[in-house]
Coordinates of C-alpha atoms and ligand atoms in Angstrom, one line a residue:
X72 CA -81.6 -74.7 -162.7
X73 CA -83.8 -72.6 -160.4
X74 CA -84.7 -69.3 -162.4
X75 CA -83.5 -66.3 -160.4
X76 CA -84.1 -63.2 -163.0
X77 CA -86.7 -63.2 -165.6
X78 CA -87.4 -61.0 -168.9
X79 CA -90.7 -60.5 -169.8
X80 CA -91.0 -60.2 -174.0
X81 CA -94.1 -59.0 -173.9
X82 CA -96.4 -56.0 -173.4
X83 CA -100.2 -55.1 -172.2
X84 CA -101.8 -57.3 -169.7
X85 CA -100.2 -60.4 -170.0
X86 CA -96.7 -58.3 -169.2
X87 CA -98.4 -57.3 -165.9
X88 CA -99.2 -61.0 -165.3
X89 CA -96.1 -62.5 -165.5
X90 CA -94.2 -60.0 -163.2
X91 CA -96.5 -60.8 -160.7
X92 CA -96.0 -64.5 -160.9
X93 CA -92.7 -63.7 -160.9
X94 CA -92.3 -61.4 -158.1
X95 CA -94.3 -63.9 -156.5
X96 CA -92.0 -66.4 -156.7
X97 CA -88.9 -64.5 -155.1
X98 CA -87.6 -63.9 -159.2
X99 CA -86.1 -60.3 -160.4
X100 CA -88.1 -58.9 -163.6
X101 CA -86.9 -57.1 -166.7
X102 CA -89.4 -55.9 -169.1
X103 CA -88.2 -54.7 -172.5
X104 CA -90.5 -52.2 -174.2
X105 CA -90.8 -50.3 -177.3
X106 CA -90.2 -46.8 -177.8
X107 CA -94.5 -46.3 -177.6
X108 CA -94.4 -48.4 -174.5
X109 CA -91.9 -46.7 -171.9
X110 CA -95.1 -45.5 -169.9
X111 CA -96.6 -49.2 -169.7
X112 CA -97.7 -50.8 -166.4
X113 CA -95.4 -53.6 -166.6
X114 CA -92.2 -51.2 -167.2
X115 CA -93.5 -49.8 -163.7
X116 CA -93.6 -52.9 -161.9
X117 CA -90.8 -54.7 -163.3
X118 CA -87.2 -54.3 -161.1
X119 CA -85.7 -53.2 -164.7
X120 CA -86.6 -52.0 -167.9
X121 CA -84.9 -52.3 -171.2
X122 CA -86.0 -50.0 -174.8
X123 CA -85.2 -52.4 -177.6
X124 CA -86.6 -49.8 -180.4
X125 CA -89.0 -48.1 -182.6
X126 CA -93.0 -48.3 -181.9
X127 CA -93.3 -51.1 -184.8
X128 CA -93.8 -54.4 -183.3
X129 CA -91.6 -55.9 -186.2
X130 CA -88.5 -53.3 -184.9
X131 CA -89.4 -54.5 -181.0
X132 CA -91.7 -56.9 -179.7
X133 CA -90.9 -59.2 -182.7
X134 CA -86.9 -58.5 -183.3
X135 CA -85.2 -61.7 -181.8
X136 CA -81.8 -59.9 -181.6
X137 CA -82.8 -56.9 -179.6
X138 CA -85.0 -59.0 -177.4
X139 CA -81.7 -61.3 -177.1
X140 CA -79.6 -59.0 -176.7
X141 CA -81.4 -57.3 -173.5
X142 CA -81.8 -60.4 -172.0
X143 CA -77.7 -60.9 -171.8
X144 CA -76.9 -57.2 -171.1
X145 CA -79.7 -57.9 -168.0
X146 CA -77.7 -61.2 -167.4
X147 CA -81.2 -62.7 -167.0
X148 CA -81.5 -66.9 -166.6
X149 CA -84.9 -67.0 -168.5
X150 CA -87.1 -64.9 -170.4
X151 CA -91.2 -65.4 -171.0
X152 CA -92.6 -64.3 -174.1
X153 CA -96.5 -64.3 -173.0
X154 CA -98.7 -64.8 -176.1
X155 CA -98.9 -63.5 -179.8
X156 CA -95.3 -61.7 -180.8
X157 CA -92.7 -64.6 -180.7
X158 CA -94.6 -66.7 -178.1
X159 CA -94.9 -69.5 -180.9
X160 CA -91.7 -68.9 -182.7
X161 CA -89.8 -72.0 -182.8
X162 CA -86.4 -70.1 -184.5
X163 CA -86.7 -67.9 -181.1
X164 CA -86.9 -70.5 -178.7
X165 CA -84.0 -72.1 -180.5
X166 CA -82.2 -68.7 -180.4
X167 CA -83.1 -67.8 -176.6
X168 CA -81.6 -71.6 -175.8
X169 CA -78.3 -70.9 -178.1
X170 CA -77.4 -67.9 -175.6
X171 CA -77.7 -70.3 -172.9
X172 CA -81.0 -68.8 -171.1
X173 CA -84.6 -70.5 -170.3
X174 CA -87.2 -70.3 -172.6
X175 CA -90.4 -70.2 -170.3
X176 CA -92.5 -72.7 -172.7
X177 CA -92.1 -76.1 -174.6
X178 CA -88.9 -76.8 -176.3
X179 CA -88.6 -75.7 -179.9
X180 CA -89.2 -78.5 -181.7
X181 CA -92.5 -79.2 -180.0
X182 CA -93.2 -75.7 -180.8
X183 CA -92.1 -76.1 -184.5
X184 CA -94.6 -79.5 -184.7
X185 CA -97.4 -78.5 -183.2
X186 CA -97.1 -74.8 -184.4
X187 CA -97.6 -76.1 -188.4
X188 CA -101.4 -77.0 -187.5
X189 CA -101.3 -79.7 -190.5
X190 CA -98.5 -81.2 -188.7
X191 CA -100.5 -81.1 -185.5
X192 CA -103.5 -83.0 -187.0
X193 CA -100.8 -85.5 -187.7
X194 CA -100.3 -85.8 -184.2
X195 CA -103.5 -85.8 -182.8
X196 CA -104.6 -88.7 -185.5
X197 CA -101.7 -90.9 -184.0
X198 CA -103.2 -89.8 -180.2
X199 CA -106.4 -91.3 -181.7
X200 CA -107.8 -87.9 -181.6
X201 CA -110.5 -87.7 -183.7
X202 CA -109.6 -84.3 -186.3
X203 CA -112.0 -81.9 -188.5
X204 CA -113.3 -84.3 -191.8
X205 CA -110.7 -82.7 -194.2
X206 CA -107.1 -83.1 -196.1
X207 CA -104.7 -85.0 -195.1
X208 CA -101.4 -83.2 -194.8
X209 CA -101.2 -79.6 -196.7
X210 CA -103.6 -79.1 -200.2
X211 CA -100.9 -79.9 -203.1
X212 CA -103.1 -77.6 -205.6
X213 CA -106.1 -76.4 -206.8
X214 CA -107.2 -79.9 -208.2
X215 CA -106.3 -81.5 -205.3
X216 CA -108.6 -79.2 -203.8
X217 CA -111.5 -79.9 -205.5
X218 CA -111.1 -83.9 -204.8
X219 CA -111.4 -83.1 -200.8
X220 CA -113.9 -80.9 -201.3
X221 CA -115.9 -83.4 -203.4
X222 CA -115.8 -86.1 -200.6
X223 CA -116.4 -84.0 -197.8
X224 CA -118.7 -81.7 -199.2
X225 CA -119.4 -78.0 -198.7
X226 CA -119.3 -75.8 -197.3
X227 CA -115.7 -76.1 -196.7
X228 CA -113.1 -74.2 -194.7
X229 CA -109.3 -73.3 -195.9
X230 CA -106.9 -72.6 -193.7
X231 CA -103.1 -71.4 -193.5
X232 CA -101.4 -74.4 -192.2
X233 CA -99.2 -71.3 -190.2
X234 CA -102.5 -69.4 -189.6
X235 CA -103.5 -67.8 -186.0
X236 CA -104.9 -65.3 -183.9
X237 CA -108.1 -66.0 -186.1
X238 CA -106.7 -65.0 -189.4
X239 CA -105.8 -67.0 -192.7
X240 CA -109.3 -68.7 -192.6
X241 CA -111.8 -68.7 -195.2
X242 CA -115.0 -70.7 -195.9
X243 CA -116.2 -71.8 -199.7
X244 CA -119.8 -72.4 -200.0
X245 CA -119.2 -74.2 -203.2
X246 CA -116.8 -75.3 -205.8
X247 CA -116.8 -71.7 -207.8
X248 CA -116.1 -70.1 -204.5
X249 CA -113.4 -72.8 -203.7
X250 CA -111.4 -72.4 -207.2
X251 CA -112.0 -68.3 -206.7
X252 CA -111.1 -68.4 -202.8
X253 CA -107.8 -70.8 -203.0
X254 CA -105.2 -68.9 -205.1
X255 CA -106.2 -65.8 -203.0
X256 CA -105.7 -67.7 -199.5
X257 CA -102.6 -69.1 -200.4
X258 CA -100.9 -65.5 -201.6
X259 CA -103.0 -64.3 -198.3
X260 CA -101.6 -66.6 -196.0
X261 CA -97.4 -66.4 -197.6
X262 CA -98.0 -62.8 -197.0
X263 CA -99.3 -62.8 -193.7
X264 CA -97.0 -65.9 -192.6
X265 CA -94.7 -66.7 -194.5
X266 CA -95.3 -69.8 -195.3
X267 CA -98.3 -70.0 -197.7
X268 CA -99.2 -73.9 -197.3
X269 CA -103.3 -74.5 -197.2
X270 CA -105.6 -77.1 -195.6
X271 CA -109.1 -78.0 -195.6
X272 CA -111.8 -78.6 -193.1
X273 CA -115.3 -79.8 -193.1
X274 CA -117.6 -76.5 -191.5
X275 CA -118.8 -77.8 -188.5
X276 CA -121.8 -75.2 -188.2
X277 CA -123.3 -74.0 -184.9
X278 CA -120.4 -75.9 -183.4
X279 CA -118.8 -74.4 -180.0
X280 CA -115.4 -74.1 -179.5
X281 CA -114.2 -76.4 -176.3
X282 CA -110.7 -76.4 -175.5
X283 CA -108.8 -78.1 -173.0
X284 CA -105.9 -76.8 -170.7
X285 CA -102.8 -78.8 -169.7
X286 CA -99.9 -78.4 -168.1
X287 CA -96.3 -80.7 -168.8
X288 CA -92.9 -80.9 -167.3
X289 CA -91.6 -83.1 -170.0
X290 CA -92.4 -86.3 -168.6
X291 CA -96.0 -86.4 -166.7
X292 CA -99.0 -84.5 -168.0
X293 CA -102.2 -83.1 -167.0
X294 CA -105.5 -81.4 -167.6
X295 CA -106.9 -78.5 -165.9
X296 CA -110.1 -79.6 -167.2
X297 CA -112.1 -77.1 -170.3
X298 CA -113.2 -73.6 -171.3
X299 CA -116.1 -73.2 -173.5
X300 CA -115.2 -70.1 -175.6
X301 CA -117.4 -69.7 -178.2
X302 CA -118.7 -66.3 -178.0
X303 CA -116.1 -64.9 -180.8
X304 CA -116.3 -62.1 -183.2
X305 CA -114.2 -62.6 -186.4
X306 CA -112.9 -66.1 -185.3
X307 CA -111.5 -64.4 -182.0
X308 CA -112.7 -64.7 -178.8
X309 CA -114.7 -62.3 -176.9
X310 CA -116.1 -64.2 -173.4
X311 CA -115.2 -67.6 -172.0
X312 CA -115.9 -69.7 -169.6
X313 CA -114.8 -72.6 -167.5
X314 CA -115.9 -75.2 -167.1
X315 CA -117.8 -75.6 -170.1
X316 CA -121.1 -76.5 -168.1
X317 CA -123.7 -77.9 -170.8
X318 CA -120.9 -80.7 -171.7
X319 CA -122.2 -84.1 -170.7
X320 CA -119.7 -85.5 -168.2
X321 CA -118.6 -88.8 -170.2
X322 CA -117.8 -86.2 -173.3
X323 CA -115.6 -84.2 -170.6
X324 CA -113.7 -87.1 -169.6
X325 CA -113.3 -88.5 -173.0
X326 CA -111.8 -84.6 -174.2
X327 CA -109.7 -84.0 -171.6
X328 CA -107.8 -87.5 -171.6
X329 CA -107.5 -86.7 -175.6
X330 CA -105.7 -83.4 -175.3
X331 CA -103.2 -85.5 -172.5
X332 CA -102.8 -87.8 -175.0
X333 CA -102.0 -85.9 -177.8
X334 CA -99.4 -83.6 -175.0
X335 CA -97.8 -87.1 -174.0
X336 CA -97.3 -87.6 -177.6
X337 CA -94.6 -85.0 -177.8
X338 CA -93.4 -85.1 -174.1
X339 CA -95.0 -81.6 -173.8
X340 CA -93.3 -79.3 -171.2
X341 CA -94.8 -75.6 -169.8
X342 CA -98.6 -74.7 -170.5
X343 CA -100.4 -75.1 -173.4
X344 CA -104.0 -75.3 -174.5
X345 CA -105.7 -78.0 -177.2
X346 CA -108.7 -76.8 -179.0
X347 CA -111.4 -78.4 -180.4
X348 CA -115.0 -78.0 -182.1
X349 CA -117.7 -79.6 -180.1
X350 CA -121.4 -80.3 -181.8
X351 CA -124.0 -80.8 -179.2
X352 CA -126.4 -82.5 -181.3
X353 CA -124.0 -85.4 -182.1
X354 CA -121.9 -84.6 -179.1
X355 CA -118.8 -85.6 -181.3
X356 CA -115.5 -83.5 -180.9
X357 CA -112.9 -82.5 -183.1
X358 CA -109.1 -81.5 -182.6
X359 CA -108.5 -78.4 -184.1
X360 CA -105.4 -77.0 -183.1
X361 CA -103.0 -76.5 -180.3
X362 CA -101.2 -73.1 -178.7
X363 CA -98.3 -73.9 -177.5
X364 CA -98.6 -71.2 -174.8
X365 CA -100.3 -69.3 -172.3
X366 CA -103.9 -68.2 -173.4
X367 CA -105.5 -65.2 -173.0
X368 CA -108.3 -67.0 -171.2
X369 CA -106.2 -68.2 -168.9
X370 CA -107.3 -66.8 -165.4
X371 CA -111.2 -68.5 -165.5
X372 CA -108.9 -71.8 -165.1
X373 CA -107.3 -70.4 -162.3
X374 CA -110.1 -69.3 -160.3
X375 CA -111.6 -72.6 -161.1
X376 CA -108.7 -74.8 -160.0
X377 CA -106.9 -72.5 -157.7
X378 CA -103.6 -73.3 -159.8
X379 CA -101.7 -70.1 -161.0
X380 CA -100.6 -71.1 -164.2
X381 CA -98.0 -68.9 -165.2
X382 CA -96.2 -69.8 -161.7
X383 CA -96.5 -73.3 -163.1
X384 CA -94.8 -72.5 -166.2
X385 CA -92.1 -70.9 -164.8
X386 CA -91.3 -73.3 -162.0
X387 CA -91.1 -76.2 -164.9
X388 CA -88.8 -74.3 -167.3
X389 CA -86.6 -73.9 -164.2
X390 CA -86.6 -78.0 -164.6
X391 CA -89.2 -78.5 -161.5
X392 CA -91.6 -81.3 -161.8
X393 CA -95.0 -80.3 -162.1
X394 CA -96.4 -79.4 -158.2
X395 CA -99.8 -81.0 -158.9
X396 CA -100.9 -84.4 -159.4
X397 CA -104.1 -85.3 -161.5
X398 CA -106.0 -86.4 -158.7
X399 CA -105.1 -82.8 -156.8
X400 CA -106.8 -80.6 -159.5
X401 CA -110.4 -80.7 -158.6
X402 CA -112.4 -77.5 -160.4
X403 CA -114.8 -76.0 -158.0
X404 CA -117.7 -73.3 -159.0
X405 CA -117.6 -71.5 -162.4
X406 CA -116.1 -68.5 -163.8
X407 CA -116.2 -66.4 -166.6
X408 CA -114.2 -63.8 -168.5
X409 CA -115.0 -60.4 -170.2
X410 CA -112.1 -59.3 -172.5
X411 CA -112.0 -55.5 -172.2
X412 CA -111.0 -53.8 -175.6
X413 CA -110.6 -50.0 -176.6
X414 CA -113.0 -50.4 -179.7
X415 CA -116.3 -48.9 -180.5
X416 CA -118.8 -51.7 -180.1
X417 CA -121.1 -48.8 -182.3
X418 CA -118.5 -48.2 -185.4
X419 CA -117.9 -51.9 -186.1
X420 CA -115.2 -52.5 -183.2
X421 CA -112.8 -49.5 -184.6
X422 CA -109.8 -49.4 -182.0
X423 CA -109.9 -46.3 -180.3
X424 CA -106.7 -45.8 -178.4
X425 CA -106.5 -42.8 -176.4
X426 CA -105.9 -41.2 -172.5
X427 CA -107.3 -42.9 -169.4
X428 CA -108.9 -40.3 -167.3
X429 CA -110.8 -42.5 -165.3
X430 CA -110.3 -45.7 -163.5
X431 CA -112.6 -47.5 -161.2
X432 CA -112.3 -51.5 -160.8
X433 CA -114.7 -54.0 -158.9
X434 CA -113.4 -55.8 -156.4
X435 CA -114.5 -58.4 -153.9
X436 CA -114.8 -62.1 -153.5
X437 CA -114.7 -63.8 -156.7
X438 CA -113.7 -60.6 -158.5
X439 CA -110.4 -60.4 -160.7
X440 CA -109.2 -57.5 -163.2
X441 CA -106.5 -58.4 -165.0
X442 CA -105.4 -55.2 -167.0
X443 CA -102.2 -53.4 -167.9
X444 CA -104.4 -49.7 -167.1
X445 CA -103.7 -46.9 -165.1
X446 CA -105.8 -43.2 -164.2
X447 CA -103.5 -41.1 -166.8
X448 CA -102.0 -43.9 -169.1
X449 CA -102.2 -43.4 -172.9
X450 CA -103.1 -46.1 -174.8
X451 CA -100.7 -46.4 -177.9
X452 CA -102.2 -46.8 -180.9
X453 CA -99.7 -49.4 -182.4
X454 CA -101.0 -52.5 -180.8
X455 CA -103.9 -54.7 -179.8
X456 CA -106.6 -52.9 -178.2
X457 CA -107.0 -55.5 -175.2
X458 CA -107.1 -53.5 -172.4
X459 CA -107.6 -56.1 -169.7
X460 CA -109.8 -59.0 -168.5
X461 CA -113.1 -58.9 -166.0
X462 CA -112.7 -62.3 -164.3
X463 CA -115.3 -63.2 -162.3
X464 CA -116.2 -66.6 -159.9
X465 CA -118.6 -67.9 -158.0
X466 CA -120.1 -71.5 -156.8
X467 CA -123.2 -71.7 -159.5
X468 CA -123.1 -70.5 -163.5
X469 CA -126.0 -68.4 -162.7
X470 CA -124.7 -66.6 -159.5
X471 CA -121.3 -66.1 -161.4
X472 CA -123.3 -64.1 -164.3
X473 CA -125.0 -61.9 -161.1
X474 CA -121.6 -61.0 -160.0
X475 CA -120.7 -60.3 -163.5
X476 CA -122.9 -58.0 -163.9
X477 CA -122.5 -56.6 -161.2
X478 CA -118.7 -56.3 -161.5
X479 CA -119.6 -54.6 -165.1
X480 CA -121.5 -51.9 -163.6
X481 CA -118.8 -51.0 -161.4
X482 CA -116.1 -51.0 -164.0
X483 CA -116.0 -47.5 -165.1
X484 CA -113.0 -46.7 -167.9
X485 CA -113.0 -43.2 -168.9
X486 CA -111.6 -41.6 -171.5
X487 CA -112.0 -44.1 -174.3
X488 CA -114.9 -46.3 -175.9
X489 CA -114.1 -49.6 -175.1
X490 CA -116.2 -53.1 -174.7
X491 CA -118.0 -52.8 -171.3
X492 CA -121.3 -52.1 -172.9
X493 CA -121.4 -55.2 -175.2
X494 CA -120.5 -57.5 -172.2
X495 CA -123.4 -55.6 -169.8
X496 CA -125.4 -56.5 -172.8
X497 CA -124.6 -60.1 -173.3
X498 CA -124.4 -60.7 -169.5
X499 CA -128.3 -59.7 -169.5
X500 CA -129.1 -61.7 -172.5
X501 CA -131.8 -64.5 -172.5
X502 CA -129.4 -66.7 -174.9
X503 CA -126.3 -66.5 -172.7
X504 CA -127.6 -67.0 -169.5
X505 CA -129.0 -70.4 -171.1
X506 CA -125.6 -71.0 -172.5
X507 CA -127.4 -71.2 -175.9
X508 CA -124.5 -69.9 -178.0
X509 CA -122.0 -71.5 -180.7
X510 CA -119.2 -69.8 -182.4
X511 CA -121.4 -68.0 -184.7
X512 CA -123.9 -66.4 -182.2
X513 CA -122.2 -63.1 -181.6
X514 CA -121.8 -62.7 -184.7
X515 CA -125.7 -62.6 -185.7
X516 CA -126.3 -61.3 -182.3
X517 CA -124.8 -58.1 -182.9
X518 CA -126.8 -58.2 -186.3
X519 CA -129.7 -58.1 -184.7
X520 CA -129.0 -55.9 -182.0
X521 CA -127.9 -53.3 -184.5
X522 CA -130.4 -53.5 -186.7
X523 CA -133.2 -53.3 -183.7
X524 CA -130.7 -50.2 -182.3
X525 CA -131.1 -48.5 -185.7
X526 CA -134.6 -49.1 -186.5
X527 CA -135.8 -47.7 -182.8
X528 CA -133.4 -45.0 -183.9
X529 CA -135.0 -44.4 -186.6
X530 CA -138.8 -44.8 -185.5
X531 CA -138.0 -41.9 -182.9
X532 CA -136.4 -39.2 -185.8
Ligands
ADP1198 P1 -106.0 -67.0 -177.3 O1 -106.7 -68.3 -177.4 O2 -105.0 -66.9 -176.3 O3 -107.0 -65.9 -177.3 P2 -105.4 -65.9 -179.8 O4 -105.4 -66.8 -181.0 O5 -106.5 -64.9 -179.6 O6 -105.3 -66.9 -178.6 O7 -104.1 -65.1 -179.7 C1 -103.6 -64.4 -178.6 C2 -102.8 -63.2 -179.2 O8 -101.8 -63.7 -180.1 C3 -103.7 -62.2 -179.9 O9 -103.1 -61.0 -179.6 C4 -103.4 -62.6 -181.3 O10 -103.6 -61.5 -182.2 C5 -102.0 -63.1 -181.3 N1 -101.7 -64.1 -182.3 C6 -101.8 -65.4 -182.2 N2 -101.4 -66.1 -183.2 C7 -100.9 -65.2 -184.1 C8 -100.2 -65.2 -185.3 N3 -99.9 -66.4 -186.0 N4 -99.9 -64.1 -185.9 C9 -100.1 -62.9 -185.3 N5 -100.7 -62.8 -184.1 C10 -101.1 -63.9 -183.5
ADP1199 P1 -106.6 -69.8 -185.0 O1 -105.3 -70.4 -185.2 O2 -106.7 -68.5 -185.8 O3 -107.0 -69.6 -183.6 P2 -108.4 -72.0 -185.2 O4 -108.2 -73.2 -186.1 O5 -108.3 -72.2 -183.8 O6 -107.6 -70.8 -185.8 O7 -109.9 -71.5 -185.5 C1 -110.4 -70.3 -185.0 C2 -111.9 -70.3 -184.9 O8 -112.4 -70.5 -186.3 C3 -112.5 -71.4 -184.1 O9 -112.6 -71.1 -182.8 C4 -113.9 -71.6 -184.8 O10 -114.8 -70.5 -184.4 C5 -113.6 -71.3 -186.3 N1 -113.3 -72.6 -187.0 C6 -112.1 -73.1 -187.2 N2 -112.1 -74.3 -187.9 C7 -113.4 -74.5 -188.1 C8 -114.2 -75.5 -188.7 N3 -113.6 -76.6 -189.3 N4 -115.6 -75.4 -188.7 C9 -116.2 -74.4 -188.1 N5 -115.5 -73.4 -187.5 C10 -114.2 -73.4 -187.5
MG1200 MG1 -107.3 -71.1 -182.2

């Protein structure tokens, strides 16, 4: 069935994104918004908008039967639930099919499977993708715990088997910390998911995270080749890149065919994105989890491969076969991405929502800002402070980090602190223009950089 109306479960950027895929495709748009959101971007641009309730994301964003319930008083043939919120909640997708609309993503029970990340090392083992050194299956106990840990060694990582967005991860450095840590991750992670099942990994230190795009209509699968995104802060990602361009070719070949392996394994349909941890001393991968929708990080695909995505996704929900073959997707130049936050890179990232006084945006060849701002919007302070992405492209890695920075400069968001500063910075650091980084390197770059900011500080009082 060819989709013909479309609501968009989501807010923020990625709201913004759809509709224009959407309108782009000849498809009518309903957003649905909470109270805090009536003002939002998306609610402009969409051809209908819909208040399903209070500010709290749990009332809203995340309440399947106000969410449902728009989407039949709209009469709408699909809806697209973006990322975070119910993006990866199978019970929804089952819900959104029971009142006969389109889910715009893979079908619930490939959701459900790859969702539980131990299942999802199940799969990738019978893919013969090679996984994180670790448990098999969820940790039964404490004792059991300490068995892994013995064979594998320290330090070791526990994670919530329902974990994401970079929480319900913690690292033992050795058995005292494991027996102290586990108890608290397990409460941590039934209070955070509901669901408070544990696994272990091996640390792979100074690894970078590598992860793989692909794209399914159910039967035929393919790879839109990798992002290197290990510049993260807290386990969340700050800048990324594709292609990853310090990965030896074989390696890319070898990872990419994996992650369309491990999709054909469960006849994956709509976008989705496999991640792994990549050491380039041993220049061994592992599988670490799949997200069974679109990514944040998206657009540096698309300017890389010229394919848009979430047009992609929504044409294959509609039951189209995928419009590009493997041999079609040839990635050309290099891009990167800047995630914009409200947060004050100087008071240890504190949101700081707030009114937009000022707008400017860099445009030009190669140039992309994807955002859900506006001169005079109000940034509510009830959600995630991404306020857009900085997407730049060009034919070299080198000349793409000139145009970044000089896209950066011309970025000007009044009004609030947000994260322009720390990506002028790393664009003009020694470290990232060599693509010297691992998923730790923020992390101890901001050390330094603080400590050197307070000590000049501190020589000049
Ligand atoms: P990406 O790789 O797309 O950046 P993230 O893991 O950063 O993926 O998640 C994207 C969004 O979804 C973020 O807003 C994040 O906070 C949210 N998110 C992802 N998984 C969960 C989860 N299990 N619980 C809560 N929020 C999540
Ligand atoms: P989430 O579901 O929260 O995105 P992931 O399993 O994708 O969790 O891990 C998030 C990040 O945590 C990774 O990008 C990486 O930086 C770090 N990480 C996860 N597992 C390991 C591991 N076994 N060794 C080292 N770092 C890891
Ligand atoms: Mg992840």
């Amino acid at each position: 069935m060819t989709i013909r109306s479309l609501l968009v479960a989501n807010r923020g950027e990625i709201a913004v994104r759809i509709i224009k895929a959407a309108q782009a495709l000849g498809i009518r748009t309903v957003q649905v918004h909470s109270a805090a959101d009536a003002d939002m971007l998306a609610v402009k641009l969409a051809d209908e908008a819909i208040d399903i309730g209070p500010p709290a994301a749990k009332k809203s964003y995340l309440n399947i039967d106000a969410v449902i319930g728009a989407a039949k008083s709209a009469r709408v043939d699909a809806i697209h639930p973006g990322y975070g919120f119910l993006s990866e909640n199978a019970d929804f997708a089952d819900a959104v099919e029971a009142a006969g609309i389109i889910f715009v993503g893979p079908r619930a029970d490939a959701i459900r499977l790859l969702g539980d990340k131990v299942a999802a090392r199940e799969v990738a083992k019978r893919a013969g993708v090679p996984t994180v050194p670790g448990s098999d299956g969820r940790v039964s106990g404490i004792g059991a715990a300490r068995e892994i840990a013995d064979k594998t060694g320290f330090p070791i990582m526990i994670k919530a088997a329902a974990g994401g967005g970079g929480r319900g991860i913690r690292i033992a450095n050795d058995m005292a910390e494991l027996e102290s840590q586990y108890p608290l991750a397990s409460a941590e992670a039934l209070a955070a998911f509901g669901d408070g099942g544990l696994y272990l990994e091996k640390v792979i230190a100074r690894a970078r995270h590598v992860e793989v795009q692909i794209l399914g209509d159910g039967e035929n699968v393919v790879h839109c080749y990798e992002r290197e995104c290990s510049p993260q802060r807290r386990r969340q990602k700050v800048w990324e890149e594709a292609q990853a361009f310090l990965l030896p070719d074989s390696v890319r070949q070898e990872l990419c065919a994996s992650a369309v392996a491990l999709a054909r394994e469960v006849k994956y349909r709509g976008a989705g994105t496999v991640e792994y941890l990549y050491d380039d001393e041993t220049q061994e991968f592992y599988f670490i989890e799949v997200n069974t929708r679109i990514q944040v990080e998206h657009p540096v695909t698309e300017m890389i491969t010229g394919i848009d995505l979430v047009q992609e996704m929504i044409r294959v929900a509609g039951g189209a076969k995928l419009s590009v073959d493997q041999r079609d997707i040839v990635p050309r130049g290099h891009a990167i991405e800047c995630r914009i936050n409200a947060e004050d890179v100087s008071r240890d990232f504190m949101p700081t929502p707030g009114r937009i006084t000022r707008l400017n945006v860099p445009e030009g060849e190669g140039v992309r800002f994807d955002t859900m701002l506006y001169a005079g919007y109000s940034i509510p302070p009830f959600y995630d402070s991404l306020l857009g992405k900085l997407i730049v492209w060009a034919e070299s890695r080198d000349a793409c980090l000139d145009r970044l920075r000089k896209a950066l400069q011309h970025l000007e968001i009044g009004g609030v602190p947000t994260t322009v500063s720390l990506h002028l910075a790393l664009a003009n650091d020694e470290s990232v223009r060599r693509g010297a980084f691992h998923t730790r390197f923020l992390e101890g770059w901001l050390e330094a950089e603080f400590s050197r900011q307070s000590q000049s500080k501190s020589e000049v009082a």
